[in-house]
Amino acid sequence: MDSVKWLLATRNPGKIRELRIILADARIDIVGLGDLGIDEESPESGKTFLENAMQKARFYYERAGIPTLSDDSGLEVDALNGAPGIHSARFGGFKTHEEKCAYLLGLLAEVPKELRTARFVCAAVFHDGHEYISAEGSLEGFIGDRPVGDLGFGYDPVFHPEQDGPSTAEYGTEAKNAISHRGRAFRALVKGLEEAGRLP
Amino acid sequence: MDSVKWLLATRNPGKIRELRIILADARIDIVGLGDLGIDEESPESGKTFLENAMQKARFYYERAGIPTLSDDSGLEVDALNGAPGIHSARFGGFKTHEEKCAYLLGLLAEVPKELRTARFVCAAVFHDGHEYISAEGSLEGFIGDRPVGDLGFGYDPVFHPEQDGPSTAEYGTEAKNAISHRGRAFRALVKGLEEAGRLP
């Protein structure tokens, strides 16, 4: 049986590689937005990660015409009532990851170690024009008191899965994919697709 | 009468230009650390801007052997009890100006507009191996709620001399030198030197 082609709504080659590994046993050929020549940006006006991921899946499905996988993710900090949350990418109006991390550390300067709990959350969605199948994944951890490591991106340098352990910017790609909110969401989604009989 | 040579303990050409303008009427030839081939870094272990500036003046006088001018400056934020103060250059352990500004904005996120008062402070020192003559200058202002402008450096993008006016990163060089803590400190120092009969 031939493989079928699905879109992963991203331009990040690392994310495409990661999903190909997760889907290694399925006969699915994962392509990215660049492979299909799609350069439009989906709006992200949802109130939750799931709404944003669904919005992206619909937007790109309408352009690609093939089953589409998408995700939305961010950081939730308990001492900030869940902020930055869906505003993670534009937190405080800052452009660079370094500024967003510094701003977050400033916001939390007076928050003691035991109350600096946080989690990375990811919603992953499958859409084929008819139905949406979704799953969430998260990675619990703690916000440190300074940026550490240079392997990750976003909030990785200030996020520690274990309170006194390395930051996620000190994890290698494989170790990080194994525990990441994104890896967990997509593995759960694939399991859901399997149970629904939607994997070829 | 020939001019005499004084060292301004800096490697910043803009600061050398600024001091030459302030000293335009005196017969003093201002040179920088680079002109004298001095590449050592002075320690800065003082508890005040003045102590740091005196330490730098002594350190570089001992290497240059000519009358030496130095300065130390920083930002004092009232809601932070004067922080970052003498720690302005390494505030929060961050390396870039952008991160330091973002960290400061995070620290002040809950502080209302009317309590966001701050000032740039500069201590300027003259030392000739025998005596120290010093002066201070400051610029009062307010910390904004986001970085604005790209003409300055350091904390300029978040510092507003007038609460709803431009940030010091939106001032041109001349306008900024006219009101800056550093310009004020050095003009006061030159006046003190004049009154002490120490200008050639």
PDB file of C-alpha atoms in Angstrom, chain A residues 20-176:
ATOM      1  CA  ARG A  20       8.453  11.716  11.191  1.00  0.00           C
ATOM      2  CA  ILE A  21      10.120   9.789  14.002  1.00  0.00           C
ATOM      3  CA  ILE A  22       6.885   9.655  16.003  1.00  0.00           C
ATOM      4  CA  LEU A  23       5.029   8.421  12.912  1.00  0.00           C
ATOM      5  CA  ALA A  24       7.780   6.022  11.837  1.00  0.00           C
ATOM      6  CA  ASP A  25       5.483   2.988  11.892  1.00  0.00           C
ATOM      7  CA  ALA A  26       2.664   4.604   9.908  1.00  0.00           C
ATOM      8  CA  ARG A  27       2.617   4.861   6.127  1.00  0.00           C
ATOM      9  CA  ILE A  28       2.402   8.647   6.199  1.00  0.00           C
ATOM     10  CA  ASP A  29       4.613  11.021   4.280  1.00  0.00           C
ATOM     11  CA  ILE A  30       4.869  14.233   6.366  1.00  0.00           C
ATOM     12  CA  VAL A  31       5.474  17.456   4.459  1.00  0.00           C
ATOM     13  CA  GLY A  32       5.868  21.013   5.731  1.00  0.00           C
ATOM     14  CA  LEU A  33       4.450  24.347   4.597  1.00  0.00           C
ATOM     15  CA  GLY A  34       7.618  25.060   2.625  1.00  0.00           C
ATOM     16  CA  ASP A  35       7.284  21.784   0.673  1.00  0.00           C
ATOM     17  CA  LEU A  36       3.840  22.893  -0.502  1.00  0.00           C
ATOM     18  CA  GLY A  37       4.891  26.475  -1.237  1.00  0.00           C
ATOM     19  CA  ILE A  38       2.452  27.877   1.321  1.00  0.00           C
ATOM     20  CA  ASP A  39       3.738  31.174   2.707  1.00  0.00           C
ATOM     21  CA  GLU A  40       0.583  32.618   4.273  1.00  0.00           C
ATOM     22  CA  GLU A  41       0.405  33.056   8.030  1.00  0.00           C
ATOM     23  CA  SER A  42      -2.601  31.657   9.852  1.00  0.00           C
ATOM     24  CA  PRO A  43      -4.350  34.012  12.254  1.00  0.00           C
ATOM     25  CA  GLU A  44      -4.109  32.984  15.916  1.00  0.00           C
ATOM     26  CA  SER A  45      -7.045  34.593  17.639  1.00  0.00           C
ATOM     27  CA  GLY A  46      -8.138  31.745  19.906  1.00  0.00           C
ATOM     28  CA  LYS A  47      -8.437  31.950  23.671  1.00  0.00           C
ATOM     29  CA  THR A  48      -6.698  28.614  24.268  1.00  0.00           C
ATOM     30  CA  PHE A  49      -3.855  26.605  22.780  1.00  0.00           C
ATOM     31  CA  LEU A  50      -6.441  24.177  21.417  1.00  0.00           C
ATOM     32  CA  GLU A  51      -8.481  26.894  19.701  1.00  0.00           C
ATOM     33  CA  ASN A  52      -5.320  28.284  18.115  1.00  0.00           C
ATOM     34  CA  ALA A  53      -4.183  24.851  16.926  1.00  0.00           C
ATOM     35  CA  MET A  54      -7.638  24.143  15.448  1.00  0.00           C
ATOM     36  CA  GLN A  55      -7.634  27.520  13.720  1.00  0.00           C
ATOM     37  CA  LYS A  56      -4.243  26.779  12.175  1.00  0.00           C
ATOM     38  CA  ALA A  57      -5.264  23.261  11.114  1.00  0.00           C
ATOM     39  CA  ARG A  58      -8.379  24.583   9.361  1.00  0.00           C
ATOM     40  CA  PHE A  59      -6.511  27.487   7.746  1.00  0.00           C
ATOM     41  CA  TYR A  60      -3.787  25.299   6.280  1.00  0.00           C
ATOM     42  CA  TYR A  61      -6.087  22.413   5.392  1.00  0.00           C
ATOM     43  CA  GLU A  62      -8.089  24.859   3.272  1.00  0.00           C
ATOM     44  CA  ARG A  63      -4.905  25.793   1.427  1.00  0.00           C
ATOM     45  CA  ALA A  64      -3.250  22.374   1.191  1.00  0.00           C
ATOM     46  CA  GLY A  65      -6.269  20.119   0.646  1.00  0.00           C
ATOM     47  CA  ILE A  66      -4.598  17.218   2.469  1.00  0.00           C
ATOM     48  CA  PRO A  67      -4.981  16.051   6.093  1.00  0.00           C
ATOM     49  CA  THR A  68      -3.254  18.606   8.273  1.00  0.00           C
ATOM     50  CA  LEU A  69      -1.556  18.411  11.651  1.00  0.00           C
ATOM     51  CA  SER A  70      -0.908  21.558  13.656  1.00  0.00           C
ATOM     52  CA  ASP A  71       0.041  22.573  17.157  1.00  0.00           C
ATOM     53  CA  ASP A  72       0.121  25.553  19.460  1.00  0.00           C
ATOM     54  CA  SER A  73       2.105  25.742  22.625  1.00  0.00           C
ATOM     55  CA  GLY A  74       3.358  28.011  25.343  1.00  0.00           C
ATOM     56  CA  LEU A  75       4.451  28.427  28.924  1.00  0.00           C
ATOM     57  CA  GLU A  76       2.113  28.672  31.917  1.00  0.00           C
ATOM     58  CA  VAL A  77       3.580  30.127  35.117  1.00  0.00           C
ATOM     59  CA  ASP A  78       1.469  29.520  38.224  1.00  0.00           C
ATOM     60  CA  ALA A  79       2.641  32.626  40.115  1.00  0.00           C
ATOM     61  CA  LEU A  80       1.441  34.682  37.111  1.00  0.00           C
ATOM     62  CA  ASN A  81      -1.959  32.967  36.967  1.00  0.00           C
ATOM     63  CA  GLY A  82      -0.970  31.033  33.875  1.00  0.00           C
ATOM     64  CA  ALA A  83       0.733  33.867  31.966  1.00  0.00           C
ATOM     65  CA  PRO A  84       2.279  34.144  29.461  1.00  0.00           C
ATOM     66  CA  GLY A  85       0.114  31.272  28.148  1.00  0.00           C
ATOM     67  CA  ILE A  86      -1.184  31.866  24.637  1.00  0.00           C
ATOM     68  CA  HIS A  87       0.709  35.176  24.687  1.00  0.00           C
ATOM     69  CA  SER A  88       4.045  33.359  25.097  1.00  0.00           C
ATOM     70  CA  ALA A  89       5.318  34.429  21.677  1.00  0.00           C
ATOM     71  CA  ARG A  90       4.675  38.126  22.247  1.00  0.00           C
ATOM     72  CA  PHE A  91       5.048  38.340  26.026  1.00  0.00           C
ATOM     73  CA  GLY A  92       5.509  41.917  27.222  1.00  0.00           C
ATOM     74  CA  GLY A  93       5.668  43.077  23.616  1.00  0.00           C
ATOM     75  CA  PHE A  94       9.273  41.877  23.330  1.00  0.00           C
ATOM     76  CA  LYS A  95      10.691  40.430  20.140  1.00  0.00           C
ATOM     77  CA  THR A  96      13.637  38.308  21.218  1.00  0.00           C
ATOM     78  CA  HIS A  97      13.616  35.152  23.333  1.00  0.00           C
ATOM     79  CA  GLU A  98      16.327  36.714  25.526  1.00  0.00           C
ATOM     80  CA  GLU A  99      14.163  39.731  26.356  1.00  0.00           C
ATOM     81  CA  LYS A 100      11.101  37.604  27.073  1.00  0.00           C
ATOM     82  CA  CYS A 101      13.125  35.437  29.465  1.00  0.00           C
ATOM     83  CA  ALA A 102      14.597  38.514  31.183  1.00  0.00           C
ATOM     84  CA  TYR A 103      11.151  40.108  31.534  1.00  0.00           C
ATOM     85  CA  LEU A 104       9.774  36.886  33.030  1.00  0.00           C
ATOM     86  CA  LEU A 105      12.659  36.716  35.516  1.00  0.00           C
ATOM     87  CA  GLY A 106      11.951  40.309  36.509  1.00  0.00           C
ATOM     88  CA  LEU A 107       8.261  39.542  37.052  1.00  0.00           C
ATOM     89  CA  LEU A 108       9.217  36.598  39.272  1.00  0.00           C
ATOM     90  CA  ALA A 109      12.107  38.261  41.132  1.00  0.00           C
ATOM     91  CA  GLU A 110      10.216  38.284  44.447  1.00  0.00           C
ATOM     92  CA  VAL A 111       8.647  34.830  44.031  1.00  0.00           C
ATOM     93  CA  PRO A 112      10.366  32.203  46.229  1.00  0.00           C
ATOM     94  CA  LYS A 113      11.777  29.031  44.737  1.00  0.00           C
ATOM     95  CA  GLU A 114       8.973  26.714  45.852  1.00  0.00           C
ATOM     96  CA  LEU A 115       6.295  28.881  44.176  1.00  0.00           C
ATOM     97  CA  ARG A 116       8.057  29.143  40.802  1.00  0.00           C
ATOM     98  CA  THR A 117       6.166  26.189  39.314  1.00  0.00           C
ATOM     99  CA  ALA A 118       5.345  26.249  35.611  1.00  0.00           C
ATOM    100  CA  ARG A 119       4.613  24.024  32.662  1.00  0.00           C
ATOM    101  CA  PHE A 120       5.047  23.946  28.936  1.00  0.00           C
ATOM    102  CA  VAL A 121       1.732  23.029  27.293  1.00  0.00           C
ATOM    103  CA  CYS A 122       1.050  21.930  23.734  1.00  0.00           C
ATOM    104  CA  ALA A 123      -2.193  21.234  21.902  1.00  0.00           C
ATOM    105  CA  ALA A 124      -1.873  19.105  18.751  1.00  0.00           C
ATOM    106  CA  VAL A 125      -4.677  18.824  16.207  1.00  0.00           C
ATOM    107  CA  PHE A 126      -5.513  16.680  13.171  1.00  0.00           C
ATOM    108  CA  HIS A 127      -8.013  18.018  10.640  1.00  0.00           C
ATOM    109  CA  ASP A 128      -9.140  16.519   7.360  1.00  0.00           C
ATOM    110  CA  GLY A 129     -11.937  18.873   6.380  1.00  0.00           C
ATOM    111  CA  HIS A 130     -14.518  16.835   8.265  1.00  0.00           C
ATOM    112  CA  GLU A 131     -13.412  16.258  11.800  1.00  0.00           C
ATOM    113  CA  TYR A 132     -10.899  17.473  14.330  1.00  0.00           C
ATOM    114  CA  ILE A 133      -8.980  15.052  16.529  1.00  0.00           C
ATOM    115  CA  SER A 134      -6.851  16.619  19.227  1.00  0.00           C
ATOM    116  CA  ALA A 135      -4.568  15.857  22.156  1.00  0.00           C
ATOM    117  CA  GLU A 136      -2.620  17.809  24.730  1.00  0.00           C
ATOM    118  CA  GLY A 137       0.775  17.283  26.264  1.00  0.00           C
ATOM    119  CA  SER A 138       2.608  19.100  28.998  1.00  0.00           C
ATOM    120  CA  LEU A 139       5.949  19.230  30.746  1.00  0.00           C
ATOM    121  CA  GLU A 140       5.920  20.282  34.397  1.00  0.00           C
ATOM    122  CA  GLY A 141       8.834  22.232  35.809  1.00  0.00           C
ATOM    123  CA  PHE A 142      10.174  25.315  37.547  1.00  0.00           C
ATOM    124  CA  ILE A 143      11.380  28.752  36.494  1.00  0.00           C
ATOM    125  CA  GLY A 144      15.020  29.298  37.475  1.00  0.00           C
ATOM    126  CA  ASP A 145      16.560  32.577  38.549  1.00  0.00           C
ATOM    127  CA  ARG A 146      18.739  33.180  35.466  1.00  0.00           C
ATOM    128  CA  PRO A 147      19.015  31.899  31.887  1.00  0.00           C
ATOM    129  CA  VAL A 148      21.129  28.751  31.525  1.00  0.00           C
ATOM    130  CA  GLY A 149      22.172  26.805  28.420  1.00  0.00           C
ATOM    131  CA  ASP A 150      22.067  27.603  24.718  1.00  0.00           C
ATOM    132  CA  LEU A 151      20.643  24.505  23.033  1.00  0.00           C
ATOM    133  CA  GLY A 152      16.970  25.382  23.127  1.00  0.00           C
ATOM    134  CA  PHE A 153      14.877  28.355  22.148  1.00  0.00           C
ATOM    135  CA  GLY A 154      12.030  30.394  23.627  1.00  0.00           C
ATOM    136  CA  TYR A 155      11.786  29.946  27.376  1.00  0.00           C
ATOM    137  CA  ASP A 156      14.045  26.880  27.449  1.00  0.00           C
ATOM    138  CA  PRO A 157      16.940  28.661  29.258  1.00  0.00           C
ATOM    139  CA  VAL A 158      14.759  29.497  32.286  1.00  0.00           C
ATOM    140  CA  PHE A 159      12.700  26.269  32.450  1.00  0.00           C
ATOM    141  CA  HIS A 160      13.906  23.361  34.593  1.00  0.00           C
ATOM    142  CA  PRO A 161      11.980  20.041  34.509  1.00  0.00           C
ATOM    143  CA  GLU A 162      13.580  19.263  37.870  1.00  0.00           C
ATOM    144  CA  GLN A 163      14.019  22.110  40.292  1.00  0.00           C
ATOM    145  CA  ASP A 164      17.778  21.835  40.657  1.00  0.00           C
ATOM    146  CA  GLY A 165      18.417  20.045  37.378  1.00  0.00           C
ATOM    147  CA  PRO A 166      19.469  21.367  33.972  1.00  0.00           C
ATOM    148  CA  SER A 167      17.308  23.798  32.012  1.00  0.00           C
ATOM    149  CA  THR A 168      15.612  22.556  28.840  1.00  0.00           C
ATOM    150  CA  ALA A 169      18.216  24.626  26.963  1.00  0.00           C
ATOM    151  CA  GLU A 170      20.822  22.215  28.330  1.00  0.00           C
ATOM    152  CA  TYR A 171      19.015  19.101  27.047  1.00  0.00           C
ATOM    153  CA  GLY A 172      20.041  17.639  23.705  1.00  0.00           C
ATOM    154  CA  THR A 173      17.390  17.371  20.980  1.00  0.00           C
ATOM    155  CA  GLU A 174      16.665  13.680  21.555  1.00  0.00           C
ATOM    156  CA  ALA A 175      16.405  13.995  25.317  1.00  0.00           C
ATOM    157  CA  LYS A 176      14.164  16.999  24.904  1.00  0.00           C
TER     158      LYS A 176
END
